[in-house]
């Protein structure tokens, strides 16, 4: 591409056309696609010409059929001719097309970008205000409360966006992933987003990958982004969905098959004749929840359903460009998958997954019996639909069809029924078409266009903390305490349609496929199959304009952070490695069982401190179970002999100059992409995290902050470590890719034993460790230029 651009300076516009066609082996029609902008908010052109050129290089090198995932990913390589490409082994250096950040993660990302000293972002980037709005009474009032409560943060993000060239979506605009799908996603896109459910964009054929803020800073700083070459798991879909079965049931079934860690290190690629039976937003639902199985991302091939959605959202030109580049956007016949799953949509039964983990699957026909056997509360206390996973027009229309039928028989929801529109566009359209009013008549409360209860932003008052209860929702994640901070809440995840049916019955022991309800007239009736249009017949109503474009020149603008602020705090660089081994480190906590990023750095009320590292560090490991006593947030201070809260003990160690480690179990750090779960232990004096296995995003986040994420070469060595032990990591002067490190365990009685610890560091990542963080390393390299 660089050669072509240079040559064009001497040959003029016609020369550019001729050279582009020769370099890219493209037709004049394909070249014309380069003149199409990536979105109505961007001047950057569609990247298909460059992607086709890169694909031709890689395809010649591999000399085999390629999966869709490989085509899109490898066509974004920084060096397609020289890059090592081996699934599960190579570290790919990539050039993503854009960056998206939600307000909770954007604070730290922008604080890090400010620390880099760079004048402007290098790729199209956006900030979306969706995480800080608490669900209390209803959409309008909750939004006004949020604007007042978070004024300082919103002003910081808005001004930082203006100064550094980042688009800003105001609070009330909608959930980041729905805004991306409606405005920015396109087939063949490579995007990184600072939220774990970024893969939602795979519903429109893009590879959209969740990352931490430090990764976003790399891309915004024009540094190639690094990703371990993912494996590819194929999901072959055949048959046709009918009745109560919905796209949500596909991913609930896949979660059942693969479990919460089965997709780690892999892209889930859907293909087969069943794909054409699923709407574009339905595909988005499936890709969105792929985060719950640890997948790098998920993706569908380009088809007519995507074209129709692009057209409905005002992007016919992008749809036409995609049609012209379909070879890039579909898998080759005979493409090799590392694992292949087959699902027959014709026989797929609706599922309800949970509680406490999104991979505990129950076909609806077995849910009641399973709940009774397990002793879960059958009585449903609250029903919730929407979220980034299931808030499309189609979702809302299908729910409204069920609600209307129930009301004809004199029935409404037996539970509080909370509705979260995914975007201002969806909200305005369902208001115009009467769907929102139907849901209100059914007993629903329409909340703000925001994440709300899905991420714990829910001011729930109907149960006390510790009270055992059941809720059902159409969200994506249901870890302990996730929705309402109550560890006794049994949260079940299912489709919006199934949530609605269960809300009418009020109990888990109800199957709308077979069971009847009693109408107000005393007669039994059976709910009809839900139905609703895929796209609004009258087109979308855009609603209120909530987007602020950055000015062309914003460098002169100021971004102020009050030194006394309790919400925002400028970052101080972490200390560099001193060149010595990490000897006789204290164990802060040995975690027993599941330890997600929610356990390490809770959300909910803590979201307000996402821009203040010291304040949010007071939530470190609050809900992780300490193996030593089986309790949460209670560890023994080895220096004083007193029990204390985990963050308090960590601070005491830091003040005394005591380096510490944490020890964990399988799939440590699964769940949200929040990098605070890596920043906090580093800030409070942690040096290494030793576990049986890591979730992908969290492992990278730890490396970025200068910590050592290490795994037991022999998983049973987890049992050798006691909370009273001292840990030494030796051999760091010879730290090298693929070479295990030695861990010397010194027991309380003075005896020692040595075990091996594996790592996945490459040479560049080892430099992050030595520099103290990836950001430190970036500044060092910039200073040399």
XYZ file of C-alpha atoms in Angstrom:
785
model
C 0.000 0.000 0.000
C 2.863 2.376 0.894
C 4.499 1.705 -2.492
C 1.228 2.355 -4.324
C 0.669 5.643 -2.519
C 4.216 6.835 -3.232
C 3.955 5.904 -6.900
C 0.688 7.781 -7.221
C 2.393 11.061 -6.330
C 4.225 10.855 -9.641
C 1.510 9.339 -11.830
C -1.552 11.345 -10.790
C -5.054 10.118 -10.027
C -5.389 7.873 -13.074
C -2.018 6.393 -12.206
C -3.267 5.728 -8.695
C -6.239 3.792 -10.061
C -4.013 1.726 -12.355
C -1.438 1.049 -9.632
C -4.085 0.169 -7.046
C -5.654 -2.309 -9.426
C -2.291 -3.864 -10.246
C -1.110 -3.981 -6.617
C -4.358 -5.355 -5.251
C -5.496 -7.459 -8.206
C -8.813 -5.639 -7.757
C -11.522 -4.766 -10.204
C -12.469 -1.103 -10.783
C -15.677 -1.810 -8.824
C -13.705 -3.113 -5.843
C -11.378 -0.133 -5.937
C -14.396 2.164 -5.857
C -15.230 0.754 -2.431
C -12.178 2.564 -1.068
C -14.043 5.852 -1.557
C -16.770 4.727 0.850
C -16.233 6.041 4.385
C -16.170 3.570 7.286
C -19.099 5.425 8.853
C -21.032 8.661 8.442
C -18.961 10.007 11.344
C -15.566 9.156 9.809
C -13.502 10.385 6.896
C -11.365 7.222 6.959
C -12.202 5.049 3.913
C -13.277 1.428 3.936
C -10.117 -0.711 4.117
C -11.080 -3.422 1.621
C -8.369 -2.588 -0.940
C -5.587 -2.924 1.614
C -7.184 -6.032 3.093
C -7.417 -7.681 -0.318
C -3.757 -6.962 -0.963
C -2.708 -8.413 2.384
C -4.994 -11.420 1.947
C -3.393 -12.239 -1.410
C 0.046 -12.259 0.236
C -1.010 -14.462 3.150
C -3.060 -16.822 1.002
C -0.059 -17.453 -1.213
C 2.080 -18.140 1.865
C -0.357 -20.531 3.535
C -1.362 -22.229 0.276
C -4.534 -23.741 1.732
C -8.216 -22.883 2.228
C -8.737 -20.217 4.888
C -11.433 -19.697 7.475
C -13.302 -16.396 7.600
C -11.561 -15.540 10.879
C -8.153 -16.064 9.319
C -8.997 -13.963 6.281
C -10.121 -10.962 8.303
C -7.446 -11.249 10.981
C -4.439 -11.954 8.763
C -5.451 -9.277 6.255
C -4.907 -6.790 9.106
C -1.319 -7.913 9.744
C 1.282 -5.185 10.040
C 3.702 -7.331 8.028
C 1.733 -9.933 6.046
C 4.777 -11.147 4.145
C 7.053 -11.648 7.163
C 4.744 -12.410 10.076
C 4.976 -15.885 11.599
C 1.518 -17.449 11.479
C 0.869 -20.506 13.612
C -2.399 -20.923 15.428
C -1.998 -20.963 19.202
C 1.723 -20.171 18.977
C 2.632 -16.996 17.048
C 2.083 -13.497 18.344
C 0.443 -11.519 15.561
C 1.164 -7.817 15.141
C -2.039 -6.261 13.825
C -3.414 -2.943 12.606
C -7.032 -2.598 13.827
C -9.374 -0.252 11.989
C -10.831 1.459 15.041
C -11.092 1.609 18.857
C -14.233 1.831 21.023
C -14.303 2.583 24.762
C -17.153 2.664 27.274
C -17.121 5.364 29.935
C -16.024 3.167 32.843
C -12.950 1.870 30.992
C -12.359 5.003 28.892
C -11.350 6.940 31.989
C -8.259 4.833 32.589
C -7.580 4.434 28.872
C -7.615 8.198 28.321
C -5.553 8.802 31.479
C -2.960 6.407 30.064
C -3.098 8.065 26.650
C -2.560 11.460 28.297
C 0.456 10.000 30.106
C 1.925 8.914 26.770
C 2.349 12.551 25.730
C 0.962 11.935 22.229
C -1.033 14.756 20.583
C -3.849 12.836 18.864
C -5.215 9.325 18.306
C -4.023 7.616 15.140
C -7.169 5.618 14.313
C -10.899 6.423 14.492
C -11.890 6.087 18.161
C -15.026 6.668 20.212
C -16.157 6.964 23.840
C -19.623 5.749 24.868
C -21.352 6.774 28.112
C -23.340 3.714 29.141
C -21.916 2.194 32.343
C -22.418 4.895 34.959
C -26.223 5.211 34.837
C -27.911 3.524 37.811
C -31.327 1.915 37.320
C -33.591 3.316 40.032
C -37.011 4.584 38.944
C -37.043 4.916 35.151
C -35.197 6.118 32.083
C -35.566 9.910 32.143
C -35.070 10.446 35.871
C -32.208 7.954 36.095
C -30.455 9.671 33.181
C -30.751 13.109 34.789
C -29.427 11.740 38.074
C -26.460 10.185 36.273
C -25.637 13.415 34.443
C -25.561 15.250 37.749
C -23.725 12.568 39.742
C -21.111 11.903 37.061
C -20.734 15.459 35.773
C -17.005 15.573 36.535
C -16.309 12.286 34.727
C -18.444 13.098 31.693
C -16.772 16.492 31.339
C -13.345 14.862 31.569
C -14.182 12.304 28.885
C -15.833 14.882 26.641
C -12.898 17.302 26.884
C -10.284 14.558 26.518
C -12.106 13.270 23.454
C -12.181 16.761 21.923
C -8.489 17.356 22.619
C -7.223 14.015 21.348
C -9.600 13.442 18.419
C -12.028 10.913 19.919
C -15.760 10.917 19.135
C -18.027 11.238 22.184
C -21.438 9.626 22.629
C -23.298 11.398 25.427
C -25.068 9.568 28.273
C -28.423 8.317 27.036
C -27.138 7.457 23.564
C -27.159 3.752 24.311
C -24.963 0.783 25.087
C -21.592 0.834 23.342
C -22.080 -2.453 21.495
C -25.446 -1.480 20.038
C -24.081 1.919 18.942
C -21.197 0.106 17.251
C -23.545 -2.304 15.468
C -25.813 0.521 14.288
C -23.084 2.913 13.165
C -19.558 1.515 12.977
C -19.415 -2.271 12.528
C -19.052 -3.658 9.020
C -18.073 -6.993 7.441
C -14.297 -7.433 7.594
C -13.740 -4.864 10.343
C -11.002 -5.437 12.944
C -11.883 -3.406 16.022
C -10.718 -3.506 19.603
C -12.947 -2.323 22.424
C -12.366 -1.839 26.118
C -15.252 -4.076 27.113
C -15.466 -7.851 27.110
C -18.671 -7.905 25.034
C -17.082 -6.063 22.114
C -17.515 -9.296 20.033
C -21.137 -8.205 19.523
C -19.902 -6.679 16.245
C -19.298 -10.177 14.879
C -23.001 -10.179 14.099
C -22.156 -7.801 11.264
C -19.150 -9.825 10.113
C -16.420 -7.971 11.968
C -13.709 -9.298 14.249
C -14.384 -7.161 17.320
C -12.182 -8.042 20.264
C -12.369 -7.030 23.924
C -9.166 -5.683 25.464
C -7.870 -3.623 28.358
C -7.276 0.105 28.135
C -3.516 -0.281 27.680
C -4.101 -2.230 24.464
C -6.405 0.549 23.266
C -3.659 3.077 23.978
C -1.256 1.074 21.781
C -3.644 1.201 18.836
C -4.526 4.864 19.375
C -0.771 5.562 19.495
C -0.211 3.865 16.103
C 1.655 0.917 17.623
C 0.885 -2.516 16.118
C -1.447 -4.400 18.418
C -0.323 -7.813 19.573
C -2.536 -10.897 19.815
C -1.590 -14.525 20.215
C -2.674 -16.191 16.992
C -6.044 -17.696 17.902
C -7.248 -21.145 17.074
C -10.548 -21.367 15.209
C -13.524 -23.302 16.533
C -16.171 -23.843 13.883
C -19.851 -24.028 14.758
C -21.767 -25.521 11.850
C -25.410 -24.501 11.904
C -28.057 -26.382 9.975
C -31.826 -26.425 10.042
C -34.189 -23.612 10.903
C -35.326 -22.031 14.162
C -39.036 -22.134 14.856
C -41.397 -21.428 17.712
C -39.806 -20.297 20.974
C -36.252 -21.052 19.907
C -34.206 -17.879 19.410
C -30.622 -16.879 18.543
C -29.892 -16.652 22.291
C -30.441 -20.397 22.545
C -27.591 -21.028 20.102
C -25.005 -19.422 22.375
C -26.583 -20.874 25.525
C -26.122 -24.306 23.947
C -22.554 -23.510 22.842
C -21.785 -22.392 26.416
C -23.103 -25.730 27.616
C -20.801 -27.563 25.193
C -17.617 -25.510 25.623
C -18.009 -24.229 29.234
C -16.749 -20.848 30.456
C -13.161 -21.570 29.420
C -13.640 -23.801 26.371
C -13.235 -20.949 23.912
C -10.077 -19.498 25.460
C -7.481 -18.690 22.833
C -9.905 -19.267 19.974
C -12.262 -17.445 17.644
C -15.715 -18.996 17.334
C -16.718 -18.989 13.679
C -20.313 -19.771 12.757
C -21.060 -21.135 9.309
C -23.387 -23.461 7.441
C -26.872 -23.186 5.919
C -28.490 -22.375 9.272
C -26.748 -18.994 9.360
C -29.188 -17.514 6.846
C -32.033 -18.281 9.265
C -30.716 -15.804 11.829
C -31.186 -12.017 11.747
C -28.178 -9.709 11.854
C -29.006 -8.562 15.392
C -29.573 -12.207 16.338
C -26.072 -12.980 15.133
C -24.894 -10.077 17.289
C -26.571 -11.681 20.309
C -24.712 -14.937 19.698
C -21.345 -13.227 19.219
C -21.885 -10.946 22.218
C -22.228 -13.801 24.669
C -19.238 -15.630 23.198
C -17.319 -13.695 25.849
C -18.834 -16.078 28.404
C -16.937 -19.034 26.974
C -13.614 -17.178 26.972
C -13.456 -16.795 23.191
C -11.179 -14.161 21.673
C -14.186 -13.149 19.599
C -16.955 -14.660 17.458
C -17.991 -13.974 13.877
C -20.535 -14.771 11.163
C -19.953 -14.687 7.383
C -21.414 -11.850 5.337
C -24.905 -12.578 4.002
C -28.151 -10.899 2.947
C -29.350 -10.456 6.541
C -26.295 -8.280 7.178
C -26.859 -6.354 3.961
C -30.469 -5.688 4.983
C -29.359 -4.385 8.374
C -26.726 -2.134 6.811
C -29.367 -0.750 4.476
C -31.852 -0.207 7.324
C -29.217 1.705 9.299
C -28.315 4.009 6.403
C -25.216 2.191 5.130
C -26.255 0.793 1.760
C -22.929 1.895 0.282
C -21.029 -0.220 2.810
C -23.302 -3.163 2.059
C -22.562 -2.800 -1.647
C -18.821 -2.620 -0.962
C -19.074 -5.771 1.137
C -20.893 -7.544 -1.704
C -17.993 -6.693 -4.007
C -15.495 -8.151 -1.523
C -17.413 -11.261 -0.525
C -14.380 -13.503 -1.081
C -12.777 -11.784 1.917
C -15.915 -12.074 4.050
C -16.763 -15.773 3.757
C -14.773 -18.944 4.541
C -13.215 -21.069 1.816
C -14.605 -24.525 1.133
C -12.581 -27.039 3.112
C -11.198 -24.465 5.554
C -9.595 -26.235 8.540
C -11.070 -25.785 12.036
C -9.301 -26.803 15.237
C -12.602 -28.062 16.602
C -16.000 -28.434 14.987
C -19.385 -28.297 16.696
C -22.644 -29.011 14.889
C -26.009 -27.608 15.981
C -29.334 -28.405 14.317
C -31.516 -25.327 14.759
C -34.603 -27.375 13.917
C -34.234 -29.466 17.081
C -32.636 -26.857 19.359
C -34.751 -26.412 22.481
C -34.976 -23.049 24.291
C -32.482 -22.897 27.158
C -32.171 -21.161 30.506
C -28.639 -21.028 31.968
C -27.591 -20.535 35.564
C -27.476 -19.747 38.373
C -24.046 -18.255 39.241
C -22.392 -19.249 35.952
C -23.477 -18.766 32.321
C -22.541 -22.289 31.214
C -24.874 -24.234 33.525
C -27.465 -25.023 30.859
C -31.033 -26.263 31.255
C -33.377 -26.990 28.341
C -36.670 -25.351 29.309
C -38.295 -28.788 29.596
C -35.888 -29.665 32.417
C -35.512 -26.303 34.187
C -38.255 -26.789 36.771
C -37.144 -30.279 37.772
C -33.494 -29.215 37.940
C -34.378 -26.208 40.110
C -36.405 -28.321 42.526
C -33.626 -30.908 42.782
C -31.007 -28.228 43.470
C -33.156 -26.305 45.928
C -33.168 -23.083 43.931
C -36.054 -20.690 44.649
C -38.783 -21.328 42.068
C -40.546 -18.025 42.757
C -39.225 -15.342 40.391
C -38.784 -11.975 42.088
C -37.734 -9.773 39.132
C -37.652 -10.223 35.346
C -35.372 -8.117 33.151
C -34.986 -7.833 29.375
C -32.632 -5.845 27.162
C -28.894 -5.201 27.668
C -26.228 -5.146 24.959
C -27.023 -8.797 24.272
C -30.747 -8.674 23.614
C -32.184 -5.215 23.010
C -32.781 -5.119 19.288
C -36.020 -4.016 17.652
C -36.710 -7.669 16.830
C -36.229 -8.687 20.489
C -38.602 -5.992 21.726
C -41.217 -6.736 19.043
C -41.271 -10.468 19.855
C -41.625 -9.714 23.562
C -44.485 -7.302 22.838
C -46.337 -10.062 20.932
C -46.253 -12.251 24.039
C -47.280 -9.390 26.331
C -50.246 -8.474 24.098
C -51.561 -12.021 24.083
C -51.259 -12.319 27.867
C -53.111 -9.025 28.364
C -55.934 -10.205 26.068
C -56.493 -12.901 28.670
C -56.286 -10.391 31.500
C -52.759 -11.315 32.603
C -49.701 -9.144 33.157
C -46.239 -9.779 34.489
C -46.364 -11.242 37.999
C -42.952 -9.726 38.710
C -41.380 -6.308 38.294
C -40.470 -6.232 34.590
C -37.503 -4.018 33.693
C -36.818 -3.115 30.048
C -33.447 -1.764 28.867
C -33.408 -0.403 25.283
C -29.999 -0.896 23.715
C -29.795 2.479 22.046
C -31.576 5.786 21.610
C -32.494 4.627 18.105
C -34.188 1.473 19.397
C -35.879 3.419 22.225
C -37.276 6.048 19.859
C -38.448 3.414 17.384
C -40.242 1.210 19.929
C -41.882 4.355 21.364
C -43.085 5.391 17.905
C -44.391 1.918 17.099
C -46.243 1.481 20.402
C -44.050 -1.376 21.643
C -42.785 0.548 24.677
C -46.344 1.417 25.703
C -47.364 -2.245 25.373
C -44.541 -3.225 27.705
C -45.554 -0.534 30.215
C -49.153 -1.783 30.188
C -47.778 -5.277 30.762
C -46.204 -3.972 33.975
C -42.821 -2.945 32.626
C -40.537 -0.076 33.558
C -38.515 1.283 30.644
C -35.053 2.085 31.956
C -32.384 4.351 30.474
C -30.494 3.365 27.326
C -27.596 1.995 29.353
C -26.108 -1.137 30.897
C -27.931 -0.798 34.218
C -28.679 -4.025 36.131
C -26.632 -6.134 33.710
C -23.413 -4.751 35.230
C -24.660 -4.162 38.772
C -25.883 -0.598 38.228
C -29.169 -1.414 39.900
C -30.534 0.233 43.012
C -32.528 -2.838 43.961
C -34.737 -2.504 47.044
C -37.085 -5.504 47.040
C -34.690 -7.912 48.796
C -32.127 -7.583 51.558
C -28.520 -8.590 51.026
C -28.202 -12.267 51.815
C -31.847 -13.028 51.064
C -32.145 -16.047 48.782
C -34.124 -15.219 45.634
C -34.388 -15.839 41.889
C -34.295 -13.399 38.972
C -34.436 -14.118 35.238
C -32.924 -11.901 32.572
C -31.844 -11.737 28.949
C -28.343 -10.548 29.840
C -25.068 -12.383 29.286
C -23.317 -12.854 32.611
C -24.649 -14.096 35.934
C -21.738 -14.506 38.314
C -22.414 -14.300 42.039
C -23.538 -10.790 43.019
C -23.144 -9.481 39.470
C -26.569 -7.865 39.025
C -27.484 -6.609 42.488
C -24.424 -7.226 44.739
C -26.441 -9.870 46.612
C -24.509 -13.170 46.686
C -27.756 -15.035 47.413
C -29.481 -13.907 44.206
C -29.900 -16.807 41.779
C -29.668 -15.175 38.326
C -30.770 -17.129 35.260
C -29.920 -16.068 31.694
C -32.245 -16.772 28.771
C -33.911 -15.125 25.766
C -36.169 -12.049 26.156
C -39.104 -14.169 24.987
C -38.509 -16.796 27.661
C -38.006 -14.115 30.332
C -41.415 -12.732 29.409
C -43.149 -16.110 29.531
C -41.610 -16.864 32.919
C -42.626 -13.397 34.170
C -46.266 -14.163 33.306
C -46.146 -17.453 35.219
C -43.971 -16.086 38.030
C -42.124 -19.373 38.470
C -39.196 -21.313 37.015
C -41.455 -24.356 36.867
C -43.178 -23.271 33.659
C -42.621 -24.337 30.071
C -44.498 -22.186 27.514
C -44.000 -24.858 24.857
C -46.220 -27.319 26.740
C -47.853 -25.680 29.771
C -51.014 -23.603 29.959
C -51.922 -20.455 31.882
C -55.260 -19.577 33.443
C -56.791 -16.391 32.068
C -58.826 -13.877 34.040
C -61.958 -15.652 32.792
C -60.811 -18.872 34.456
C -60.112 -20.621 31.156
C -56.796 -22.257 30.362
C -54.824 -21.025 27.383
C -51.412 -21.669 25.873
C -49.139 -18.860 24.730
C -48.661 -18.671 20.969
C -45.209 -18.716 19.434
C -43.604 -15.251 19.687
C -43.286 -13.232 16.501
C -41.996 -9.832 15.447
C -40.380 -8.130 12.450
C -36.619 -8.348 12.093
C -36.457 -4.659 11.186
C -39.012 -1.854 11.663
C -41.405 -1.573 8.717
C -41.354 2.236 8.956
C -37.579 2.349 9.292
C -35.624 3.391 12.375
C -36.359 6.616 14.225
C -32.926 8.034 15.162
C -34.309 9.781 18.239
C -32.270 12.500 19.948
C -28.868 13.311 18.445
C -26.362 12.381 21.146
C -23.065 12.353 19.243
C -20.289 14.930 19.531
C -17.585 14.842 16.892
C -14.103 16.017 17.900
C -12.931 19.307 16.374
C -10.407 19.107 13.550
C -7.817 20.831 15.717
C -8.143 20.207 19.448
C -4.563 20.342 20.666
C -5.038 23.762 22.251
C -7.918 22.534 24.414
C -7.338 21.777 28.087
C -8.216 18.667 30.059
C -8.291 19.413 33.749
C -8.080 16.879 36.561
C -8.545 18.335 40.043
C -5.791 16.988 42.355
C -8.429 16.774 45.109
C -10.899 14.818 42.973
C -12.260 11.565 44.368
C -13.286 10.368 40.891
C -10.227 11.102 38.734
C -6.506 10.795 39.362
C -3.578 11.342 37.011
C -1.332 8.290 36.819
C 2.125 7.924 38.288
C 4.496 5.507 36.492
C 4.994 2.115 38.127
C 8.527 1.286 39.289
C 10.914 -0.512 36.945
C 12.259 -3.993 37.569
C 15.430 -3.685 39.649
C 17.217 -6.494 37.809
C 17.015 -8.991 40.678
C 14.964 -12.073 41.404
C 11.747 -11.648 43.366
C 12.674 -13.335 46.632
C 10.727 -14.275 49.761
C 7.464 -12.694 48.663
C 4.476 -12.917 50.976
C 1.228 -14.517 49.810
C -1.523 -11.917 50.108
C -4.273 -14.431 49.327
C -4.593 -17.950 48.001
C -7.914 -17.861 46.202
C -10.143 -20.917 46.324
C -12.395 -21.679 43.346
C -13.768 -19.293 40.740
C -12.059 -15.913 40.601
C -13.450 -13.616 37.907
C -12.583 -9.977 37.368
C -15.729 -9.272 39.404
C -14.078 -11.039 42.344
C -10.806 -9.161 41.847
C -12.299 -5.707 41.199
C -16.024 -5.469 41.853
C -18.269 -3.301 39.657
C -21.613 -1.882 40.808
C -21.014 1.016 43.237
C -17.264 0.862 42.543
C -17.714 1.996 38.942
C -17.639 5.602 40.089
C -13.959 5.215 40.983
C -12.799 3.793 37.652
C -10.795 6.971 36.973
C -9.137 7.020 40.407
C -6.713 4.145 40.823
C -6.052 4.625 44.522
C -9.719 4.814 45.490
C -10.861 1.873 43.403
C -8.028 -0.227 44.807
C -10.078 -0.421 47.999
C -12.164 -3.126 46.299
C -9.269 -5.521 45.624
C -10.309 -9.182 46.009
C -13.392 -8.219 48.043
C -15.424 -11.262 46.997
C -12.644 -13.797 46.373
C -12.738 -16.762 48.766
C -9.624 -17.112 50.906
C -8.579 -20.769 51.047
C -7.096 -20.315 54.505
C -10.410 -19.588 56.229
C -13.092 -20.047 53.568
C -14.130 -16.408 53.980
C -14.286 -13.378 51.701
C -12.308 -10.187 52.312
C -10.494 -11.555 55.350
C -6.791 -12.412 55.210
C -4.073 -12.699 57.822
C -1.463 -9.947 57.909
C 1.735 -12.010 58.206
C 3.606 -9.028 59.628
C 1.206 -8.155 62.461
C -0.589 -11.460 62.971
C -3.970 -9.728 62.701
C -6.835 -10.487 60.326
C -7.929 -7.698 58.022
C -9.648 -6.764 54.758
C -7.639 -7.753 51.677
C -7.004 -4.206 50.368
C -6.051 -3.020 53.872
C -3.501 -5.790 54.283
C -2.142 -5.153 50.776
C -1.702 -1.466 51.618
C 0.080 -2.393 54.857
C 2.478 -4.637 52.925
C 3.128 -1.893 50.383
C 3.853 0.651 53.133
C 6.303 -1.797 54.751
C 8.025 -2.541 51.428
C 6.795 -6.147 51.400
C 6.354 -7.582 47.916
C 3.448 -9.990 47.580
C 1.883 -12.544 45.242
C -1.603 -13.945 44.805
C -2.336 -17.583 44.008
C -5.414 -18.700 42.074
C -7.236 -21.593 40.416
C -8.488 -22.325 36.876
C -9.486 -19.666 34.314
C -8.407 -16.903 36.666
C -9.691 -13.482 35.564
C -12.586 -14.681 33.404
C -15.400 -12.249 32.701
C -15.118 -8.521 32.171
C -12.156 -6.949 30.390
C -11.659 -4.454 33.231
C -7.954 -3.718 33.508
C -8.454 -2.414 37.033
C -8.210 -6.060 38.093
C -4.582 -5.831 36.925
C -3.886 -2.212 37.862
C -4.988 -2.611 41.476
C -2.678 -5.459 42.520
C 0.223 -3.643 40.827
C -0.653 -0.369 42.558
C -0.838 -2.066 45.954
C 2.529 -3.804 45.689
C 1.769 -7.092 43.931
C 4.485 -8.613 41.758
C 3.158 -11.916 40.449
C -0.088 -13.836 40.034
C 0.365 -17.633 40.035
C -2.579 -19.764 38.892
C -3.570 -22.965 37.120
C -4.755 -21.076 34.027
C -5.724 -17.546 32.913
C -8.500 -15.979 30.903
C -7.016 -14.291 27.815
C -7.789 -10.625 28.399
C -6.777 -10.644 32.047
C -3.443 -12.351 31.355
C -2.591 -9.635 28.824
C -3.727 -6.887 31.190
C -1.404 -8.199 33.914
C 1.540 -8.195 31.510
C 0.733 -4.643 30.414
C 1.008 -3.407 34.015
C 4.388 -5.037 34.701
C 3.112 -8.000 36.711
C 4.128 -11.617 36.157
C 1.142 -13.824 35.245
C 2.490 -17.361 35.732
C 0.905 -20.806 35.532
C 1.812 -24.019 37.339
C 3.641 -26.370 34.983
C 2.003 -29.085 37.077
C -1.485 -27.877 38.113
C -1.364 -30.052 41.250
C 1.445 -27.800 42.543
C -1.346 -25.404 43.517
C -1.877 -27.684 46.520
C 1.784 -27.452 47.570
C 1.507 -23.729 48.292
C 0.207 -22.783 51.726
C -0.848 -19.241 52.663
C 1.962 -19.142 55.252
C 4.673 -19.857 52.639
C 7.157 -17.436 51.134
C 7.508 -17.420 47.346
C 10.630 -16.670 45.314
C 10.637 -16.309 41.522
C 14.201 -16.959 40.392
C 16.021 -16.915 37.072
C 14.596 -13.555 35.974
C 17.936 -12.397 34.555
C 17.553 -15.174 31.993
C 13.812 -14.487 31.494
C 13.078 -15.573 27.917
C 10.133 -16.668 25.742
C 9.223 -20.319 26.165
C 11.585 -20.826 29.119
C 9.837 -21.679 32.418
C 10.765 -19.862 35.602
C 11.697 -21.525 38.875
C 9.556 -20.935 41.928
C 11.115 -21.675 45.310
C 8.516 -22.313 48.011
C 9.761 -21.759 51.543
C 7.407 -23.367 54.018
C 6.699 -22.103 57.516
C 9.033 -24.761 59.018
C 11.930 -23.559 56.838
C 11.852 -26.443 54.350
C 11.948 -25.621 50.660
C 10.817 -27.119 47.398
C 11.143 -25.859 43.842
C 8.455 -26.027 41.174
C 8.285 -24.866 37.569
C 6.089 -21.999 36.438
C 5.166 -21.480 32.793
C 4.488 -18.156 31.108
C 3.383 -16.893 27.703
C 5.617 -13.798 27.492
C 7.245 -12.965 24.174
C 10.305 -10.732 23.804
C 8.324 -7.494 23.601
C 6.255 -8.384 26.651
C 9.391 -9.177 28.647
C 10.480 -5.604 27.885
C 7.194 -4.403 29.408
C 8.070 -6.286 32.597
C 11.582 -4.843 32.715
C 10.300 -1.295 32.097
C 7.667 -1.664 34.803
C 4.700 -1.495 32.400
C 3.851 -1.325 28.712
C 3.183 2.394 29.095
C 6.641 2.936 30.585
C 8.134 1.040 27.661
C 6.174 3.138 25.166
C 7.519 6.340 26.720
C 11.073 4.984 26.708
C 10.889 4.202 23.003
C 9.277 7.559 22.220
C 12.092 9.356 24.056
C 14.676 7.677 21.807
C 13.079 8.997 18.597
